[in-house]
């Protein structure tokens, strides 16, 4: 086989075989196929796409490029949830204990985040003593005993994806549905999921700006899952404005606690109930979504979900006293209200601009080496559809710096106040 012939084949819009795709991924991972040939192939895929079989072969070749986690020693169906990324998305912190409290195992590997705020690990790390470096045997034992564990990635999962993503990033080939879908699914499969629930975000603050694109991505991922024997469902959810009120690491941990207490933001709560119900359904714990939602709501109402969260923090060595005392996680030096400049109804709160406003305070990383300031961020006081009077606080800026001009500039661009607002649906559709 010669790479140049395979590039030509894809350029001619022909389907690659499984053997050809394995040859490409193995050769590229081993360094035998140079970046310039791989970049040319990516560009051909970008323009001509891949069929369902090709995308499945590509996903599996990436899974097999590195270590795979074997979770078979954990009793029950292991369901993993993945979000394609939004602003202020705290769902994992809520869902892990909530779903585990129903007796469904949650064995989660999480990463640090690049972007507006940190990833799940960065958020958990704000809890004093919390340890996520757990060896595989202890991780499995913990899930069998307590139904929940969240650990950092161990081993070398999907090295092909790491190398491929870095190349796509500098060759303008990130925005390709087959490449995104195989990238996401390979990581979920390598980390041992039997079933996968995807939260595909749509809107200003998301990768996918339109429902049509999000639907195509969701369909592709669901198809991959089905081809590879992992039951996969996708929810398309709105990301025109941030999810919940809080954007920032400790702020989001506290928001997750409020949500587990049944006092969280309405949109975050509703999304968690829907994603959680899909997880219970995929784990065969319930027979329908309404039954799942009812079970989860009962776990919140009885306090069982919150108690599972406390248990989870404590078994991983964390000091859980912040659950009763949110200030214990720390507080930024300044709390500065951001005021409405006119009266009306909030019609836009452009998610990625609010995310950037939090990032410039230090809530997130622009590059891998950046340090996160755990306590800074933004808490929204009004969301789309809320009426406001001139001078009302629209948000509270939590900053450790006095100079917040950069943040204010972005908030000014993000907010729109009009006479009326179009209602934003939270969930567009479910694909299974
Ligand atoms: N997220 C991923 O993990 N991979 C992509 O290609 C795009 C988004
Ligand atoms: Ca939030």
Short mmCIF file of C-alpha atoms and ligand atoms in Angstrom, two decimals:
data_model
loop_
_atom_site.label_atom_id
_atom_site.label_comp_id
_atom_site.label_asym_id
_atom_site.label_seq_id
_atom_site.Cartn_x
_atom_site.Cartn_y
_atom_site.Cartn_z
CA UNK A 1 0.00 0.00 0.00
CA UNK A 2 1.16 3.53 -0.69
CA UNK A 3 -0.21 6.54 1.17
CA UNK A 4 -0.14 8.65 -1.99
CA UNK A 5 -2.58 6.22 -3.66
CA UNK A 6 -4.92 6.33 -0.67
CA UNK A 7 -4.91 10.14 -0.69
CA UNK A 8 -5.79 9.99 -4.38
CA UNK A 9 -8.58 7.48 -3.72
CA UNK A 10 -10.21 9.76 -1.14
CA UNK A 11 -9.68 12.74 -3.45
CA UNK A 12 -11.71 10.80 -6.05
CA UNK A 13 -14.41 10.37 -3.40
CA UNK A 14 -14.06 6.60 -3.12
CA UNK A 15 -14.51 4.72 0.14
CA UNK A 16 -11.41 3.45 1.92
CA UNK A 17 -11.37 -0.17 3.15
CA UNK A 18 -10.79 -1.26 6.74
CA UNK A 19 -7.27 -2.47 5.88
CA UNK A 20 -6.46 0.85 4.24
CA UNK A 21 -7.69 2.86 7.21
CA UNK A 22 -5.71 0.67 9.63
CA UNK A 23 -2.61 1.14 7.48
CA UNK A 24 -3.05 4.92 7.58
CA UNK A 25 -3.69 5.21 11.33
CA UNK A 26 -0.94 2.76 12.33
CA UNK A 27 1.55 4.38 9.98
CA UNK A 28 0.72 7.88 11.16
CA UNK A 29 0.86 6.94 14.86
CA UNK A 30 4.22 5.19 14.40
CA UNK A 31 5.63 8.19 12.53
CA UNK A 32 6.02 6.28 9.26
CA UNK A 33 3.45 8.39 7.45
CA UNK A 34 4.57 12.03 7.56
CA UNK A 35 2.36 14.92 8.64
CA UNK A 36 2.14 16.35 5.11
CA UNK A 37 0.57 13.18 3.71
CA UNK A 38 -1.81 12.86 6.65
CA UNK A 39 -2.76 16.54 6.27
CA UNK A 40 -3.54 15.96 2.58
CA UNK A 41 -5.74 13.00 3.44
CA UNK A 42 -7.55 15.00 6.14
CA UNK A 43 -8.29 17.72 3.60
CA UNK A 44 -9.70 15.14 1.17
CA UNK A 45 -11.90 13.79 4.00
CA UNK A 46 -12.89 17.35 4.89
CA UNK A 47 -14.26 17.89 1.36
CA UNK A 48 -15.51 14.41 0.46
CA UNK A 49 -16.55 12.99 3.85
CA UNK A 50 -16.68 9.34 4.81
CA UNK A 51 -19.46 6.76 4.79
CA UNK A 52 -20.72 5.08 7.97
CA UNK A 53 -18.41 2.07 7.57
CA UNK A 54 -15.32 4.19 7.02
CA UNK A 55 -16.04 6.28 10.11
CA UNK A 56 -16.45 3.12 12.21
CA UNK A 57 -13.17 1.67 10.89
CA UNK A 58 -11.44 4.97 11.60
CA UNK A 59 -12.83 5.06 15.14
CA UNK A 60 -11.74 1.48 15.87
CA UNK A 61 -8.28 2.04 14.40
CA UNK A 62 -7.85 5.02 16.75
CA UNK A 63 -9.13 2.98 19.73
CA UNK A 64 -6.56 0.29 18.93
CA UNK A 65 -3.71 2.79 18.57
CA UNK A 66 -3.21 2.85 22.36
CA UNK A 67 -4.28 1.46 25.73
CA UNK A 68 -7.87 0.44 26.37
CA UNK A 69 -9.48 0.42 29.79
CA UNK A 70 -11.18 -2.83 30.71
CA UNK A 71 -14.14 -2.14 32.99
CA UNK A 72 -15.62 -5.63 32.70
CA UNK A 73 -14.88 -6.30 36.40
CA UNK A 74 -17.48 -3.65 37.28
CA UNK A 75 -20.93 -5.16 37.68
CA UNK A 76 -23.62 -3.73 35.45
CA UNK A 77 -23.76 -1.72 32.25
CA UNK A 78 -21.24 1.12 32.27
CA UNK A 79 -22.76 4.21 30.68
CA UNK A 80 -20.60 7.22 29.94
CA UNK A 81 -21.85 10.72 29.21
CA UNK A 82 -20.05 13.11 26.94
CA UNK A 83 -20.73 16.74 26.20
CA UNK A 84 -19.36 18.36 23.06
CA UNK A 85 -18.55 21.38 25.16
CA UNK A 86 -20.34 24.52 26.16
CA UNK A 87 -20.12 27.39 28.59
CA UNK A 88 -20.75 26.84 32.29
CA UNK A 89 -21.59 23.17 31.77
CA UNK A 90 -21.64 21.57 35.20
CA UNK A 91 -23.65 18.47 34.24
CA UNK A 92 -20.96 15.85 34.99
CA UNK A 93 -20.62 16.98 38.62
CA UNK A 94 -24.37 16.65 39.06
CA UNK A 95 -24.90 13.49 37.03
CA UNK A 96 -22.13 11.33 38.48
CA UNK A 97 -23.57 11.18 42.02
CA UNK A 98 -27.19 11.49 40.86
CA UNK A 99 -27.05 8.47 38.54
CA UNK A 100 -24.84 6.49 40.97
CA UNK A 101 -27.40 7.06 43.73
CA UNK A 102 -29.85 5.03 41.60
CA UNK A 103 -27.43 2.07 41.71
CA UNK A 104 -26.04 2.51 38.20
CA UNK A 105 -22.21 2.42 38.08
CA UNK A 106 -20.48 5.64 37.01
CA UNK A 107 -16.82 4.98 36.23
CA UNK A 108 -15.61 8.24 34.81
CA UNK A 109 -12.30 9.32 33.38
CA UNK A 110 -12.05 13.04 33.08
CA UNK A 111 -9.61 15.54 31.78
CA UNK A 112 -8.53 19.06 32.29
CA UNK A 113 -10.10 21.68 30.10
CA UNK A 114 -8.86 24.05 27.49
CA UNK A 115 -11.24 26.92 27.10
CA UNK A 116 -13.56 29.16 29.09
CA UNK A 117 -13.42 27.21 32.35
CA UNK A 118 -11.64 24.11 33.48
CA UNK A 119 -12.66 20.53 32.89
CA UNK A 120 -14.28 18.27 35.48
CA UNK A 121 -10.87 17.48 37.03
CA UNK A 122 -10.03 21.15 37.42
CA UNK A 123 -13.35 21.67 39.20
CA UNK A 124 -12.94 18.68 41.53
CA UNK A 125 -9.39 19.79 42.27
CA UNK A 126 -10.75 22.93 43.98
CA UNK A 127 -11.97 20.60 46.77
CA UNK A 128 -9.34 20.29 49.50
CA UNK A 129 -7.73 16.83 49.54
CA UNK A 130 -9.63 15.44 46.56
CA UNK A 131 -7.53 12.75 44.87
CA UNK A 132 -8.09 11.58 41.31
CA UNK A 133 -4.92 9.59 40.86
CA UNK A 134 -6.32 6.16 41.59
CA UNK A 135 -4.82 2.97 40.19
CA UNK A 136 -7.07 0.88 37.97
CA UNK A 137 -7.73 -1.92 40.50
CA UNK A 138 -8.71 0.55 43.23
CA UNK A 139 -10.85 2.49 40.76
CA UNK A 140 -12.79 -0.65 39.85
CA UNK A 141 -13.17 -1.69 43.50
CA UNK A 142 -14.48 1.79 44.38
CA UNK A 143 -17.12 1.71 41.64
CA UNK A 144 -18.26 -1.77 42.70
CA UNK A 145 -18.61 -0.61 46.30
CA UNK A 146 -19.80 2.99 45.92
CA UNK A 147 -21.09 3.06 42.29
CA UNK A 148 -19.03 6.15 41.51
CA UNK A 149 -15.46 7.23 40.85
CA UNK A 150 -13.95 10.04 38.83
CA UNK A 151 -10.29 9.69 37.96
CA UNK A 152 -7.75 11.36 35.72
CA UNK A 153 -6.78 9.65 32.51
CA UNK A 154 -4.21 6.93 33.01
CA UNK A 155 -2.24 5.12 30.35
CA UNK A 156 -1.93 6.22 26.77
CA UNK A 157 -5.47 6.33 25.37
CA UNK A 158 -5.96 7.01 21.64
CA UNK A 159 -2.50 8.41 20.80
CA UNK A 160 -3.62 8.49 17.15
CA UNK A 161 -6.35 10.98 18.06
CA UNK A 162 -3.94 13.21 20.00
CA UNK A 163 -1.57 13.39 17.05
CA UNK A 164 -4.35 13.74 14.49
CA UNK A 165 -6.11 16.50 16.43
CA UNK A 166 -2.90 18.52 16.74
CA UNK A 167 -2.43 18.26 12.98
CA UNK A 168 -6.07 19.17 12.22
CA UNK A 169 -5.76 22.17 14.48
CA UNK A 170 -3.04 23.74 12.30
CA UNK A 171 -4.40 22.64 8.89
CA UNK A 172 -7.98 23.93 9.22
CA UNK A 173 -9.51 20.45 9.24
CA UNK A 174 -11.06 20.40 12.73
CA UNK A 175 -14.55 21.18 11.43
CA UNK A 176 -15.14 17.87 9.66
CA UNK A 177 -18.01 15.70 10.91
CA UNK A 178 -16.36 12.28 10.32
CA UNK A 179 -13.15 13.49 11.98
CA UNK A 180 -14.93 15.02 14.99
CA UNK A 181 -17.25 12.02 15.43
CA UNK A 182 -14.45 9.43 15.30
CA UNK A 183 -12.28 11.55 17.62
CA UNK A 184 -14.96 11.75 20.31
CA UNK A 185 -16.20 8.16 19.99
CA UNK A 186 -12.70 6.64 20.00
CA UNK A 187 -11.96 8.26 23.37
CA UNK A 188 -15.22 7.02 24.91
CA UNK A 189 -14.75 3.47 23.63
CA UNK A 190 -11.09 3.31 24.72
CA UNK A 191 -12.11 4.36 28.22
CA UNK A 192 -14.37 1.34 28.51
CA UNK A 193 -17.94 2.55 27.99
CA UNK A 194 -20.59 -0.09 27.20
CA UNK A 195 -23.11 2.61 26.35
CA UNK A 196 -22.74 6.30 25.60
CA UNK A 197 -25.06 9.28 26.14
CA UNK A 198 -24.02 12.31 24.10
CA UNK A 199 -24.98 15.88 24.82
CA UNK A 200 -24.45 17.65 21.51
CA UNK A 201 -24.53 21.40 22.06
CA UNK A 202 -25.95 23.73 19.46
CA UNK A 203 -25.59 27.48 19.28
CA UNK A 204 -23.33 30.51 19.70
CA UNK A 205 -21.28 28.92 22.46
CA UNK A 206 -20.91 25.51 20.80
CA UNK A 207 -18.79 23.79 18.19
CA UNK A 208 -21.90 23.23 16.09
CA UNK A 209 -23.56 26.55 15.31
CA UNK A 210 -26.67 25.16 13.58
CA UNK A 211 -29.18 22.40 14.37
CA UNK A 212 -28.52 20.82 10.96
CA UNK A 213 -24.79 20.44 11.67
CA UNK A 214 -25.39 19.20 15.21
CA UNK A 215 -27.88 16.67 13.92
CA UNK A 216 -25.44 15.38 11.34
CA UNK A 217 -22.72 15.04 13.99
CA UNK A 218 -25.13 13.30 16.37
CA UNK A 219 -26.33 10.90 13.67
CA UNK A 220 -22.75 10.03 12.74
CA UNK A 221 -21.77 9.32 16.36
CA UNK A 222 -24.90 7.26 17.02
CA UNK A 223 -24.19 5.25 13.87
CA UNK A 224 -20.59 4.60 14.95
CA UNK A 225 -21.80 3.44 18.37
CA UNK A 226 -24.32 1.09 16.83
CA UNK A 227 -21.78 -0.35 14.36
CA UNK A 228 -19.36 -1.02 17.21
CA UNK A 229 -21.89 -2.53 19.61
CA UNK A 230 -22.11 0.42 22.02
CA UNK A 231 -25.63 1.63 22.49
CA UNK A 232 -25.43 5.36 21.81
CA UNK A 233 -28.01 8.13 22.11
CA UNK A 234 -27.60 11.84 21.55
CA UNK A 235 -29.49 14.81 22.92
CA UNK A 236 -29.24 18.09 21.01
CA UNK A 237 -29.29 20.87 23.58
CA UNK A 238 -29.19 24.64 23.40
CA UNK A 239 -25.95 26.55 23.96
CA UNK A 240 -26.92 30.04 22.81
CA UNK A 241 -26.59 31.24 26.38
CA UNK A 242 -24.52 29.69 29.21
CA UNK A 243 -26.01 26.76 31.10
CA UNK A 244 -27.10 27.61 34.62
CA UNK A 245 -25.87 30.81 36.27
CA UNK A 246 -22.27 30.09 37.22
CA UNK A 247 -19.23 30.13 34.92
CA UNK A 248 -16.02 29.44 36.84
CA UNK A 249 -14.57 26.50 38.72
CA UNK A 250 -15.54 26.77 42.41
CA UNK A 251 -18.64 28.72 41.38
CA UNK A 252 -19.73 25.72 39.30
CA UNK A 253 -18.94 23.22 42.06
CA UNK A 254 -21.26 25.18 44.34
CA UNK A 255 -23.87 25.34 41.59
CA UNK A 256 -23.70 21.54 41.26
CA UNK A 257 -24.30 21.23 45.04
CA UNK A 258 -27.32 23.55 44.80
CA UNK A 259 -28.67 21.45 41.94
CA UNK A 260 -28.24 18.22 43.93
CA UNK A 261 -30.12 19.95 46.77
CA UNK A 262 -32.99 20.64 44.36
CA UNK A 263 -32.31 24.39 44.36
CA UNK A 264 -30.27 24.65 41.17
CA UNK A 265 -30.97 26.67 38.02
CA UNK A 266 -33.97 25.42 36.10
CA UNK A 267 -32.14 24.78 32.80
CA UNK A 268 -29.23 22.90 34.39
CA UNK A 269 -31.65 20.80 36.45
CA UNK A 270 -33.83 19.94 33.47
CA UNK A 271 -30.87 18.99 31.29
CA UNK A 272 -29.40 16.80 34.05
CA UNK A 273 -32.74 15.04 34.55
CA UNK A 274 -32.99 14.32 30.81
CA UNK A 275 -29.38 13.18 30.34
CA UNK A 276 -29.55 11.18 33.56
CA UNK A 277 -32.79 9.48 32.48
CA UNK A 278 -31.12 8.50 29.19
CA UNK A 279 -28.24 7.03 31.21
CA UNK A 280 -30.66 5.01 33.38
CA UNK A 281 -32.47 3.83 30.26
CA UNK A 282 -29.22 2.77 28.55
CA UNK A 283 -28.16 0.97 31.75
CA UNK A 284 -31.54 -0.85 31.67
CA UNK A 285 -32.41 0.50 35.11
CA UNK A 286 -35.72 1.95 33.87
CA UNK A 287 -38.05 1.17 30.97
CA UNK A 288 -38.88 4.70 29.89
CA UNK A 289 -37.60 8.26 30.08
CA UNK A 290 -40.47 9.52 32.28
CA UNK A 291 -39.74 6.69 34.72
CA UNK A 292 -36.07 7.72 34.73
CA UNK A 293 -36.85 11.38 35.34
CA UNK A 294 -39.17 10.45 38.19
CA UNK A 295 -36.52 8.22 39.80
CA UNK A 296 -33.86 10.96 39.58
CA UNK A 297 -36.19 13.62 40.93
CA UNK A 298 -37.01 11.34 43.88
CA UNK A 299 -33.28 10.93 44.62
CA UNK A 300 -32.89 14.72 44.70
CA UNK A 301 -36.02 15.24 46.83
CA UNK A 302 -35.02 12.62 49.41
CA UNK A 303 -31.46 13.94 49.75
CA UNK A 304 -30.02 10.61 48.52
CA UNK A 305 -28.28 12.25 45.53
CA UNK A 306 -26.59 14.84 47.76
CA UNK A 307 -25.51 12.14 50.21
CA UNK A 308 -23.98 10.17 47.33
CA UNK A 309 -22.05 13.29 46.35
CA UNK A 310 -20.72 13.63 49.91
CA UNK A 311 -19.76 9.94 49.97
CA UNK A 312 -18.00 10.28 46.59
CA UNK A 313 -15.97 13.32 47.71
CA UNK A 314 -15.00 11.66 51.00
CA UNK A 315 -13.93 8.29 49.57
CA UNK A 316 -11.64 10.16 47.19
CA UNK A 317 -10.06 11.96 50.15
CA UNK A 318 -11.84 15.30 49.78
CA UNK A 319 -13.05 17.58 52.54
CA UNK A 320 -16.83 17.63 51.95
CA UNK A 321 -17.58 20.47 54.38
CA UNK A 322 -18.15 22.87 51.44
CA UNK A 323 -21.44 21.06 50.84
CA UNK A 324 -22.86 22.77 53.92
CA UNK A 325 -20.63 25.85 53.71
CA UNK A 326 -20.02 27.05 50.11
CA UNK A 327 -17.61 29.81 51.22
CA UNK A 328 -15.21 27.08 52.30
CA UNK A 329 -14.07 26.68 48.67
CA UNK A 330 -12.79 30.23 48.74
CA UNK A 331 -13.88 33.53 47.31
CA UNK A 332 -12.44 36.06 44.90
CA UNK A 333 -11.19 39.37 46.32
CA UNK A 334 -13.77 41.46 44.42
CA UNK A 335 -17.46 40.87 43.66
CA UNK A 336 -18.41 43.49 41.10
CA UNK A 337 -21.97 43.81 39.82
CA UNK A 338 -22.41 44.23 36.06
CA UNK A 339 -25.41 46.50 35.60
CA UNK A 340 -28.08 46.78 32.90
CA UNK A 341 -27.61 49.94 30.84
CA UNK A 342 -31.28 50.00 29.85
CA UNK A 343 -34.64 48.48 30.73
CA UNK A 344 -36.29 45.70 28.76
CA UNK A 345 -36.02 41.93 28.38
CA UNK A 346 -32.74 40.01 28.06
CA UNK A 347 -32.84 38.76 24.45
CA UNK A 348 -29.25 37.47 24.03
CA UNK A 349 -26.48 36.44 26.39
CA UNK A 350 -24.04 35.17 23.76
CA UNK A 351 -22.52 32.10 25.39
CA UNK A 352 -19.00 32.12 24.00
CA UNK A 353 -18.53 35.82 24.76
CA UNK A 354 -19.62 35.28 28.38
CA UNK A 355 -17.22 32.33 28.45
CA UNK A 356 -14.39 34.53 27.19
CA UNK A 357 -15.28 37.15 29.80
CA UNK A 358 -14.78 34.47 32.48
CA UNK A 359 -11.60 33.23 30.84
CA UNK A 360 -9.90 36.62 30.84
CA UNK A 361 -10.48 36.76 34.62
CA UNK A 362 -8.45 33.52 34.83
CA UNK A 363 -11.25 30.91 34.98
CA UNK A 364 -9.95 28.95 32.00
CA UNK A 365 -6.88 28.18 29.93
CA UNK A 366 -6.04 29.57 26.48
CA UNK A 367 -3.08 27.17 26.23
CA UNK A 368 -2.33 23.96 28.10
CA UNK A 369 0.33 25.61 30.28
CA UNK A 370 -1.95 28.36 31.66
CA UNK A 371 -2.87 28.25 35.34
CA UNK A 372 -6.48 28.43 36.39
CA UNK A 373 -7.64 30.71 39.18
CA UNK A 374 -10.28 28.47 40.81
CA UNK A 375 -12.37 31.18 42.50
CA UNK A 376 -12.89 33.67 39.68
CA UNK A 377 -15.71 33.76 37.16
CA UNK A 378 -19.15 35.13 36.45
CA UNK A 379 -22.54 34.47 38.01
CA UNK A 380 -25.48 35.52 35.85
CA UNK A 381 -28.37 37.24 37.61
CA UNK A 382 -30.70 37.36 34.60
CA UNK A 383 -31.11 35.00 31.67
CA UNK A 384 -32.77 35.19 28.25
CA UNK A 385 -36.44 36.10 28.69
CA UNK A 386 -35.99 37.81 32.07
CA UNK A 387 -37.24 41.40 32.37
CA UNK A 388 -34.69 43.88 33.75
CA UNK A 389 -34.67 47.53 34.81
CA UNK A 390 -31.84 49.92 34.02
CA UNK A 391 -29.30 49.59 36.86
CA UNK A 392 -30.28 46.03 37.81
CA UNK A 393 -27.37 43.61 38.15
CA UNK A 394 -27.17 41.33 35.11
CA UNK A 395 -24.22 39.41 36.54
CA UNK A 396 -21.72 39.42 39.37
CA UNK A 397 -18.06 39.39 38.32
CA UNK A 398 -15.84 37.45 40.73
CA UNK A 399 -12.32 38.75 40.19
CA UNK A 400 -8.98 38.77 41.95
CA UNK A 401 -7.92 41.81 39.93
CA UNK A 402 -9.22 45.32 40.19
CA UNK A 403 -8.81 45.94 36.47
CA UNK A 404 -11.62 44.09 34.72
CA UNK A 405 -11.87 46.17 31.52
CA UNK A 406 -11.25 43.15 29.29
CA UNK A 407 -14.04 41.23 30.97
CA UNK A 408 -16.47 44.18 30.80
CA UNK A 409 -15.79 44.71 27.09
CA UNK A 410 -16.83 41.13 26.38
CA UNK A 411 -19.92 41.28 28.57
CA UNK A 412 -20.97 44.47 26.74
CA UNK A 413 -20.75 42.53 23.46
CA UNK A 414 -22.50 39.47 24.90
CA UNK A 415 -25.63 41.08 26.31
CA UNK A 416 -28.62 42.35 24.36
CA UNK A 417 -31.67 43.89 25.95
CA UNK A 418 -34.73 44.34 23.71
CA UNK A 419 -38.50 44.80 23.97
CA UNK A 420 -39.13 41.06 23.64
CA UNK A 421 -37.11 37.87 23.55
CA UNK A 422 -37.53 34.72 21.51
CA UNK A 423 -37.95 31.73 23.79
CA UNK A 424 -34.97 29.37 23.68
CA UNK A 425 -35.80 25.68 23.75
CA UNK A 426 -33.45 23.74 26.06
CA UNK A 427 -33.60 20.40 24.24
CA UNK A 428 -34.13 20.32 20.49
CA UNK A 429 -34.34 16.60 19.92
CA UNK A 430 -33.09 13.15 20.84
CA UNK A 431 -31.43 10.83 18.34
CA UNK A 432 -31.11 7.10 18.99
N1 LIG B 1 -13.72 17.27 20.42
C1 LIG B 1 -12.96 16.19 20.21
O1 LIG B 1 -12.69 15.44 21.13
N2 LIG B 1 -12.50 15.96 18.97
C2 LIG B 1 -12.76 16.75 17.93
O2 LIG B 1 -12.32 16.47 16.84
C3 LIG B 1 -13.56 17.88 18.16
C4 LIG B 1 -14.02 18.12 19.42
CA1 LIG B 2 -23.22 26.75 35.10
#
